[in-house]
Short mmCIF file of C-alpha atoms in Angstrom, two decimals:
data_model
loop_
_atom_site.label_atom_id
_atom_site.label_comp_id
_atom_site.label_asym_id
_atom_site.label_seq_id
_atom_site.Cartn_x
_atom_site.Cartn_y
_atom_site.Cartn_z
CA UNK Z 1 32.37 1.29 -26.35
CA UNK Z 2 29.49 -1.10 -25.13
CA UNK Z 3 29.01 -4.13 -26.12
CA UNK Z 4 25.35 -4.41 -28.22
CA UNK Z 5 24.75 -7.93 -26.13
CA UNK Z 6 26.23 -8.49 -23.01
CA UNK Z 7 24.24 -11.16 -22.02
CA UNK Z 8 21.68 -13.37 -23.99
CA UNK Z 9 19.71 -16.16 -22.72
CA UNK Z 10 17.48 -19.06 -24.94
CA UNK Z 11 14.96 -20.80 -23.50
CA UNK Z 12 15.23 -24.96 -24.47
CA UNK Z 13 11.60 -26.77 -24.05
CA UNK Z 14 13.02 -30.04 -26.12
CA UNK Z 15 10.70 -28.89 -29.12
CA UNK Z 16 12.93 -28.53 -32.43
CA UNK Z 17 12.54 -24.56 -32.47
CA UNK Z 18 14.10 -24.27 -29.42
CA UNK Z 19 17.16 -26.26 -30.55
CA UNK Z 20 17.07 -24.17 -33.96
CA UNK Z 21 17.12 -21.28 -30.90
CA UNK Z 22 19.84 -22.58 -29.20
CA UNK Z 23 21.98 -23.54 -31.88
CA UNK Z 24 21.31 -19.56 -33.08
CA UNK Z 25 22.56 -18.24 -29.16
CA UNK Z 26 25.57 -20.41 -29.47
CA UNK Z 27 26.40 -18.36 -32.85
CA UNK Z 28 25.40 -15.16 -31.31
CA UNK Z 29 27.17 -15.39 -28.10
CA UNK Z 30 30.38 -16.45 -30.24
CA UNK Z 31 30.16 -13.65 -32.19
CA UNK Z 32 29.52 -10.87 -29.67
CA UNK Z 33 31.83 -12.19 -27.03
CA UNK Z 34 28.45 -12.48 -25.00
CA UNK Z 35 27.33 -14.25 -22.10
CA UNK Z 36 24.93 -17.10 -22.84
CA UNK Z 37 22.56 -18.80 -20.59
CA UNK Z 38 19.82 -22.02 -21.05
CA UNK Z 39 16.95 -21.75 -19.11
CA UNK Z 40 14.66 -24.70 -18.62
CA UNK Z 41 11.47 -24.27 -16.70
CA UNK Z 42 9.47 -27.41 -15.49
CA UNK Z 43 5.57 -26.18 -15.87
CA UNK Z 44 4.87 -26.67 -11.86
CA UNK Z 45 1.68 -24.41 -12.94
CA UNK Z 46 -0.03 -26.36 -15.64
CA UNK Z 47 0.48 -29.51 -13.64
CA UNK Z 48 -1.43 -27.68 -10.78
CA UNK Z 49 -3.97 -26.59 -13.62
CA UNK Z 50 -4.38 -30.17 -13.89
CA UNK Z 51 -4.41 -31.38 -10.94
CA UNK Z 52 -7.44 -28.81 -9.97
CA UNK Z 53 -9.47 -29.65 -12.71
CA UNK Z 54 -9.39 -33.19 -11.88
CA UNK Z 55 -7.82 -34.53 -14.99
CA UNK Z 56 -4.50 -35.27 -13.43
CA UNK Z 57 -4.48 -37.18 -10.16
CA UNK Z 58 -2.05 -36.65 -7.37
CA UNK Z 59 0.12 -39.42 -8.18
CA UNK Z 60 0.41 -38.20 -11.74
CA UNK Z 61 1.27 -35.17 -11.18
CA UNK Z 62 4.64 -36.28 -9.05
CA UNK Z 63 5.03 -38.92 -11.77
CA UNK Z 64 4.80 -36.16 -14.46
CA UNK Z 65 7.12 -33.49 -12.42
CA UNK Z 66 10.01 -36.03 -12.26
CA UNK Z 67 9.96 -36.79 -15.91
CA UNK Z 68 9.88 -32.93 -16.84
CA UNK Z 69 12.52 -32.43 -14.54
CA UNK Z 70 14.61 -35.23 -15.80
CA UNK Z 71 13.60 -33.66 -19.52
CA UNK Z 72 14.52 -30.63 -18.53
CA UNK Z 73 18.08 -31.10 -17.44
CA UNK Z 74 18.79 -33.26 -20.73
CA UNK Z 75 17.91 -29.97 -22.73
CA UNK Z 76 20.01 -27.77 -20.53
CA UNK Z 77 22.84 -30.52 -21.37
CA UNK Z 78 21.91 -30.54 -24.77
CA UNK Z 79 22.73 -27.17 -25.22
CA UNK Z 80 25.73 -26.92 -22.75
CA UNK Z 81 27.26 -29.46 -24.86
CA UNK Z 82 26.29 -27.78 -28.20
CA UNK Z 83 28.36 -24.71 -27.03
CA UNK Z 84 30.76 -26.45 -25.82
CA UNK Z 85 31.41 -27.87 -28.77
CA UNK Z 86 31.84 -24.54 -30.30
CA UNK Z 87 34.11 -23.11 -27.23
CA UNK Z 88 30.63 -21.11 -26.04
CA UNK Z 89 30.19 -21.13 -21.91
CA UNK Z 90 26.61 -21.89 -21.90
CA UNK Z 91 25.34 -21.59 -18.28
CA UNK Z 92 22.46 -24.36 -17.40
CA UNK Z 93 19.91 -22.38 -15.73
CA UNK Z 94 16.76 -24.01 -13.91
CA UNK Z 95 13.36 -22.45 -13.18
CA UNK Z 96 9.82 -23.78 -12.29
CA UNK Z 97 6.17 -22.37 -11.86
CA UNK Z 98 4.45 -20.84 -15.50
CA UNK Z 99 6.79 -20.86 -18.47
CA UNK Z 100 6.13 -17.04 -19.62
CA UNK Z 101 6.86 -15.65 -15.44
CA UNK Z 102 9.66 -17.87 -14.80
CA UNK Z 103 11.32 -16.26 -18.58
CA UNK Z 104 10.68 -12.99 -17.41
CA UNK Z 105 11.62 -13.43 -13.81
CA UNK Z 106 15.05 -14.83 -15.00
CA UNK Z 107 15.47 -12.04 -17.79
CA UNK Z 108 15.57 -9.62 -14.81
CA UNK Z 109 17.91 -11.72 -12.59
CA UNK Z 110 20.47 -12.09 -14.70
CA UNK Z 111 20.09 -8.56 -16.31
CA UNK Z 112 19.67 -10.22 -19.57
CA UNK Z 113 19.71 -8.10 -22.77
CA UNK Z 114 18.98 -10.29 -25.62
CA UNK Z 115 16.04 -13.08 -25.43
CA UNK Z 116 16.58 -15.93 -28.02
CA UNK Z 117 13.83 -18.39 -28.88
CA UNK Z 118 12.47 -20.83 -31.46
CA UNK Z 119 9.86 -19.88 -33.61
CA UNK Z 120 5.87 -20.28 -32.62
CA UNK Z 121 4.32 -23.25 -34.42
CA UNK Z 122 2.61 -21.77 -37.41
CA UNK Z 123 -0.73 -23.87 -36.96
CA UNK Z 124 -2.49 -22.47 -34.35
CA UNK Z 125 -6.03 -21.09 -33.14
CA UNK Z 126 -6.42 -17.87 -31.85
CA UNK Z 127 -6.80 -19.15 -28.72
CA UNK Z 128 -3.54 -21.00 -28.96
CA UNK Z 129 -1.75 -17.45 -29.72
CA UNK Z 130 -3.55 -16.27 -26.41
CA UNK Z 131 -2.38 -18.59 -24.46
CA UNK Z 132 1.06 -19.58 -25.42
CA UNK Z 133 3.07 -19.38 -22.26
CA UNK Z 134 6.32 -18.93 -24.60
CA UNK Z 135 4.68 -16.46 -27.00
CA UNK Z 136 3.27 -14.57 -23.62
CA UNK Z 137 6.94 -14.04 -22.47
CA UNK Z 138 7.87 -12.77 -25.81
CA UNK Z 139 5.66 -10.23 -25.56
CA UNK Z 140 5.83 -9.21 -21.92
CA UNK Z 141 10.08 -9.27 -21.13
CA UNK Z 142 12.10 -6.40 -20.65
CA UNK Z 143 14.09 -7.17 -22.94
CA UNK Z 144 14.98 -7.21 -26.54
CA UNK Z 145 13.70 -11.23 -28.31
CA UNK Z 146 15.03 -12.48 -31.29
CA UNK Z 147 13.29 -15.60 -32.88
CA UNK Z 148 15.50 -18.04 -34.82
CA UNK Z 149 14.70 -19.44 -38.04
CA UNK Z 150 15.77 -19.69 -41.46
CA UNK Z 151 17.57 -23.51 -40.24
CA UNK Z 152 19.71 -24.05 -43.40
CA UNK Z 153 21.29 -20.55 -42.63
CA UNK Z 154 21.62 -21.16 -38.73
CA UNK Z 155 23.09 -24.69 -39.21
CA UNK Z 156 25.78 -23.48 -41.56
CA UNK Z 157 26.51 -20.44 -39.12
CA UNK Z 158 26.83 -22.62 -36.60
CA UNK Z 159 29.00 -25.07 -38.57
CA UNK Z 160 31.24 -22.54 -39.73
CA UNK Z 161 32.45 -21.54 -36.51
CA UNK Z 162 35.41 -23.25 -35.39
CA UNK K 1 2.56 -28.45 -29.02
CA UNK K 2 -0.35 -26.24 -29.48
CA UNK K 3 -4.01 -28.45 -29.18
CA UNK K 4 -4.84 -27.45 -32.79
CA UNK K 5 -1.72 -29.66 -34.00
CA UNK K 6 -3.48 -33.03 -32.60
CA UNK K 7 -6.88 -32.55 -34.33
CA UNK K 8 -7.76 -33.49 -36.62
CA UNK K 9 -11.30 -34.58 -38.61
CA UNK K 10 -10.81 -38.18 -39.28
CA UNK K 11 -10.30 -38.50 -35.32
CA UNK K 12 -13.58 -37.23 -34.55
CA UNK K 13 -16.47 -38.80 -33.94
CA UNK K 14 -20.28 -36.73 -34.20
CA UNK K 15 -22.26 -38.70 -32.31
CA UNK K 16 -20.84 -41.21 -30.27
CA UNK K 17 -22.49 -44.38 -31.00
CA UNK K 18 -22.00 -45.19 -27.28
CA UNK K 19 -23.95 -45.80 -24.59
CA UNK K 20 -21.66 -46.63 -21.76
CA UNK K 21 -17.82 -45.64 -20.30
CA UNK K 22 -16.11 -48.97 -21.50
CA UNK K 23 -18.17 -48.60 -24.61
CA UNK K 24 -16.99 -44.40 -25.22
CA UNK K 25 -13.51 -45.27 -24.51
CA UNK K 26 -13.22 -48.34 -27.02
CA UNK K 27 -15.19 -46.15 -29.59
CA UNK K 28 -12.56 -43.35 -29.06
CA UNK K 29 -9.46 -45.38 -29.53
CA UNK K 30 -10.69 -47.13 -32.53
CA UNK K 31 -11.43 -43.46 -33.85
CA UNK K 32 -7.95 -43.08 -33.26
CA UNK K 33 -6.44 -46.22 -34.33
CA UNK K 34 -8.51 -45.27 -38.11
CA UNK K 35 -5.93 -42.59 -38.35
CA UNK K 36 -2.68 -44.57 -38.36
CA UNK K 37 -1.35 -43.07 -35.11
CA UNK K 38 -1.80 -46.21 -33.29
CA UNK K 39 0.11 -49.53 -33.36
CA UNK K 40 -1.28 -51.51 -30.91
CA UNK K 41 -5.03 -50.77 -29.69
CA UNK K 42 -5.71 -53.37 -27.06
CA UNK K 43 -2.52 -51.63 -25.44
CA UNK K 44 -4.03 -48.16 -25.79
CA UNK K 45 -7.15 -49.22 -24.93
CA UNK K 46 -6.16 -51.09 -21.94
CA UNK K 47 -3.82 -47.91 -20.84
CA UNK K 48 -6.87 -45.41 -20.66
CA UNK K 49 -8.56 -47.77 -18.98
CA UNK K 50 -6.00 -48.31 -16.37
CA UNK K 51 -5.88 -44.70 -16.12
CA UNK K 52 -9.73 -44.49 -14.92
CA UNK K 53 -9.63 -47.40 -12.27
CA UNK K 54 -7.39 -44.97 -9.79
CA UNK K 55 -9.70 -42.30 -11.02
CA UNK K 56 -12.87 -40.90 -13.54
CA UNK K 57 -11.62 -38.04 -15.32
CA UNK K 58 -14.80 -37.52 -15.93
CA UNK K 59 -14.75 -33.81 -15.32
CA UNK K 60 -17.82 -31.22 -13.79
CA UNK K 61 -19.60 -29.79 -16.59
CA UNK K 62 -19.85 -32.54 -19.18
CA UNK K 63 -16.47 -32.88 -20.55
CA UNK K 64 -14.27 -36.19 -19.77
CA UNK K 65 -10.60 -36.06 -20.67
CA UNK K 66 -9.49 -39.90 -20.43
CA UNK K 67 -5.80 -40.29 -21.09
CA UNK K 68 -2.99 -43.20 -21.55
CA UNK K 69 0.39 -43.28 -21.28
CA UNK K 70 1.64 -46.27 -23.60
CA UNK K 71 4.15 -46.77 -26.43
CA UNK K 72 1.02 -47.98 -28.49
CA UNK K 73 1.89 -44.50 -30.05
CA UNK K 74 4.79 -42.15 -31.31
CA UNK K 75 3.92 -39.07 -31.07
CA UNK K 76 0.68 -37.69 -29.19
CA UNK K 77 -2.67 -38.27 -30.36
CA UNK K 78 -6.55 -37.28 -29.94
CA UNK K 79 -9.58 -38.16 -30.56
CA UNK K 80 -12.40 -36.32 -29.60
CA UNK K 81 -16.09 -37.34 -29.15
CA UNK K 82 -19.07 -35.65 -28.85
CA UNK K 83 -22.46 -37.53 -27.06
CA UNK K 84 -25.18 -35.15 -27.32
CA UNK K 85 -27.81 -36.91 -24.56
CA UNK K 86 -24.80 -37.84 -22.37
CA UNK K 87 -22.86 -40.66 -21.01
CA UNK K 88 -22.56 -41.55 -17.56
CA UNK K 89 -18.44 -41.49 -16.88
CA UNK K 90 -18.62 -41.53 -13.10
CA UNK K 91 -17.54 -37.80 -13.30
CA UNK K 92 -16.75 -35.60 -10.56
CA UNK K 93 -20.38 -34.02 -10.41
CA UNK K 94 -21.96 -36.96 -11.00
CA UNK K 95 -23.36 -35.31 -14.38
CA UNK K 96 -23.26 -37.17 -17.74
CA UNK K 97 -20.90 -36.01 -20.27
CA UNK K 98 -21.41 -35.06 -23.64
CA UNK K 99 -17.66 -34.02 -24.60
CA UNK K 100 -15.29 -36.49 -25.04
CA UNK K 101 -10.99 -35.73 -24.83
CA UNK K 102 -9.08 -38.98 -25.27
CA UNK K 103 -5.42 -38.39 -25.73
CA UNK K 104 -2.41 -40.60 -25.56
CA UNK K 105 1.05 -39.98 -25.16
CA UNK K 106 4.19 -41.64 -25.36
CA UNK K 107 6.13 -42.01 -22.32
CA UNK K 108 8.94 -39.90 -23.45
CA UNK K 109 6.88 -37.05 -24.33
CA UNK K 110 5.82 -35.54 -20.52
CA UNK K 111 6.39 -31.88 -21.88
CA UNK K 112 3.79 -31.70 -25.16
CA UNK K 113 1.30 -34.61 -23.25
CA UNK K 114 1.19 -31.88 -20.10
CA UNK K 115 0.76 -28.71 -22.57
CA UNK K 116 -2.20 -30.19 -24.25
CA UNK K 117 -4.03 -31.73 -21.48
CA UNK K 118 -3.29 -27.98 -19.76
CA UNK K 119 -5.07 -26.69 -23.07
CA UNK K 120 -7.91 -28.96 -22.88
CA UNK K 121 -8.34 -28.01 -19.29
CA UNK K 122 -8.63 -24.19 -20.18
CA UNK K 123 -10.83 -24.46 -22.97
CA UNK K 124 -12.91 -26.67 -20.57
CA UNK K 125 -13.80 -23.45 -18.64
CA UNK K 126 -15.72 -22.16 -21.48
CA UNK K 127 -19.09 -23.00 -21.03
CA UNK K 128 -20.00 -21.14 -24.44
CA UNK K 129 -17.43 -23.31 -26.55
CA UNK K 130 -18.66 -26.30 -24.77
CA UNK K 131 -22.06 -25.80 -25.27
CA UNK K 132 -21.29 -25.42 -28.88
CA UNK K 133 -19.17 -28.18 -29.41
CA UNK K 134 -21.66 -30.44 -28.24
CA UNK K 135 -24.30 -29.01 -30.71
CA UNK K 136 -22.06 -29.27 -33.24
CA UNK K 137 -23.45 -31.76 -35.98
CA UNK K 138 -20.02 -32.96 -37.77
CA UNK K 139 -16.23 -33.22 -37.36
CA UNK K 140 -15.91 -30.11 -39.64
CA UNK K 141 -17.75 -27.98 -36.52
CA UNK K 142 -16.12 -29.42 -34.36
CA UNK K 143 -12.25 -28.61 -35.50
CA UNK K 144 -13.62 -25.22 -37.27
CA UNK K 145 -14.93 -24.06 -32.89
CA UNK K 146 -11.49 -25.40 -31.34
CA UNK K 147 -9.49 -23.44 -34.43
CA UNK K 148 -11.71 -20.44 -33.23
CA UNK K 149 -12.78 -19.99 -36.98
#
């Protein structure tokens, strides 16, 4: 019989949703014997956004794609070392360009079946909800997306395992 | 960290008082400092201004996005201005500007600091929410146009 989720993946940005998210996949993978991957993505596109519109300089935007880098990889350790703390494999997985193309493209590469991220932030313009890079790749994978929330509930599922 | 999240009425000012750069920028951060956000002004003040010696970010258009990176704050914070008959910022099209960004950011918060400025810089394109933002007559206008209300 086939497994319902072979492989999941969470994408970790740093904000607190996307730690609720990961803390959620390290459950979920647990549970369904899955595979689970992290996926950071440093925003090489709004940094060019910036760039071209003249409100970042040059120099700022190297300055700026170090630190996100350097951000990056201590959320991919974050949650490598929140599964591991669980007995959860949680592969560190590194992408760059616009948030919403680099989730999809790595959805596809890795033939990932279930998409696990943090809730949207519930203040928001319309325009925000347009634009969301993270909301966009909800919409547009090809592949099934589960939002965590409910924290209470998540942090005692996660606690409870052993 | 959607823009809505960082605005806020009490940190924004309809109309600048202003009649210079050195003159919007102080008027900005002590919009922002009225809101609590800020611990140490001269700090923030001297960061933005830092910021614009390598550079105006005075943008085409009428909009000016000055920034600072300085532990004079926590978390991220804006203020936004609004000069109706302009203020000469040195900007790229040698235009003066009528909307005012200023944001600071922590040093440890790249990610958020990046996705708002990216924001700022797409709403920027809009000459029809510009043009409205900068006839806007109070602080209530201007949050209830960004909000898209």
């Amino acid at each position: 019989m086939t497994k319902p989720i072979e492989s999941m993946m969470v994408y970790v940005d740093g904000s607190e949703g996307s730690i609720l998210a990961a803390r959620f996949a390290v459950v979920l993978a647990s549970r369904f014997g899955a595979e689970l991957h992290a996926l950071s993505v440093l925003n090489t596109r709004a940094l060019s956004d910036l760039v071209q519109s003249h409100i970042f300089l040059e120099s700022e935007r190297e300055e700026y794609r170090r630190e996100l880098a350097d951000d990056g990889s201590r959320y991919l350790n974050h949650a490598v070392e929140m599964g591991r703390r669980k007995g959860v494999t949680v592969v560190g997985q590194s992408a760059s360009g616009s948030v919403a193309a680099a989730i999809k493209e790595k959805v596809a590469e890795l033939r990932i079946d279930l998409l696990v991220m943090g809730p949207p932030p519930r203040i928001r313009s319309r325009r925000d909800a347009l634009y969301d890079e993270a909301e966009m790749a909800m919409r547009t994978v090809d592949c099934s997306v589960l939002i965590a929330r409910d924290e209470e509930r998540i942090e005692e599922l996660y606690e409870e395992l052993f | 960290m959607a823009l809505i999240e960082l605005i806020e009425e009490q940190a924004v000012k309809v109309p600048l008082e202003s009649f210079d750069k050195e003159g919007v920028i102080r008027e900005l951060v002590d919009v922002l400092a009225s809101t609590g956000k800020v611990s140490d002004v001269e700090t923030l003040y001297k960061a933005v201004r830092l910021r614009e010696t390598l550079g105006s970010t005075g943008l085409a258009d009428g909009i000016a996005v000055p920034h600072g990176k300085t532990n004079a704050v926590r978390d991220l914070a804006l203020a936004i201005g609004i000069a109706p008959a302009g203020i000469d910022f040195e900007a790229a099209d040698g235009k003066p500007s009528k909307l005012f960004f200023l944001m600071a950011a922590p040093p440890d918060k790249a990610g958020p600091h990046i996705e708002a400025l990216a924001e700022i810089a797409r709403l920027s394109r809009s000459k029809a929410l510009c043009s409205a933002l900068v006839s806007a007559q109070n602080a209530a206008d201007v949050v209830a146009l960004l909000r898209g209300d």
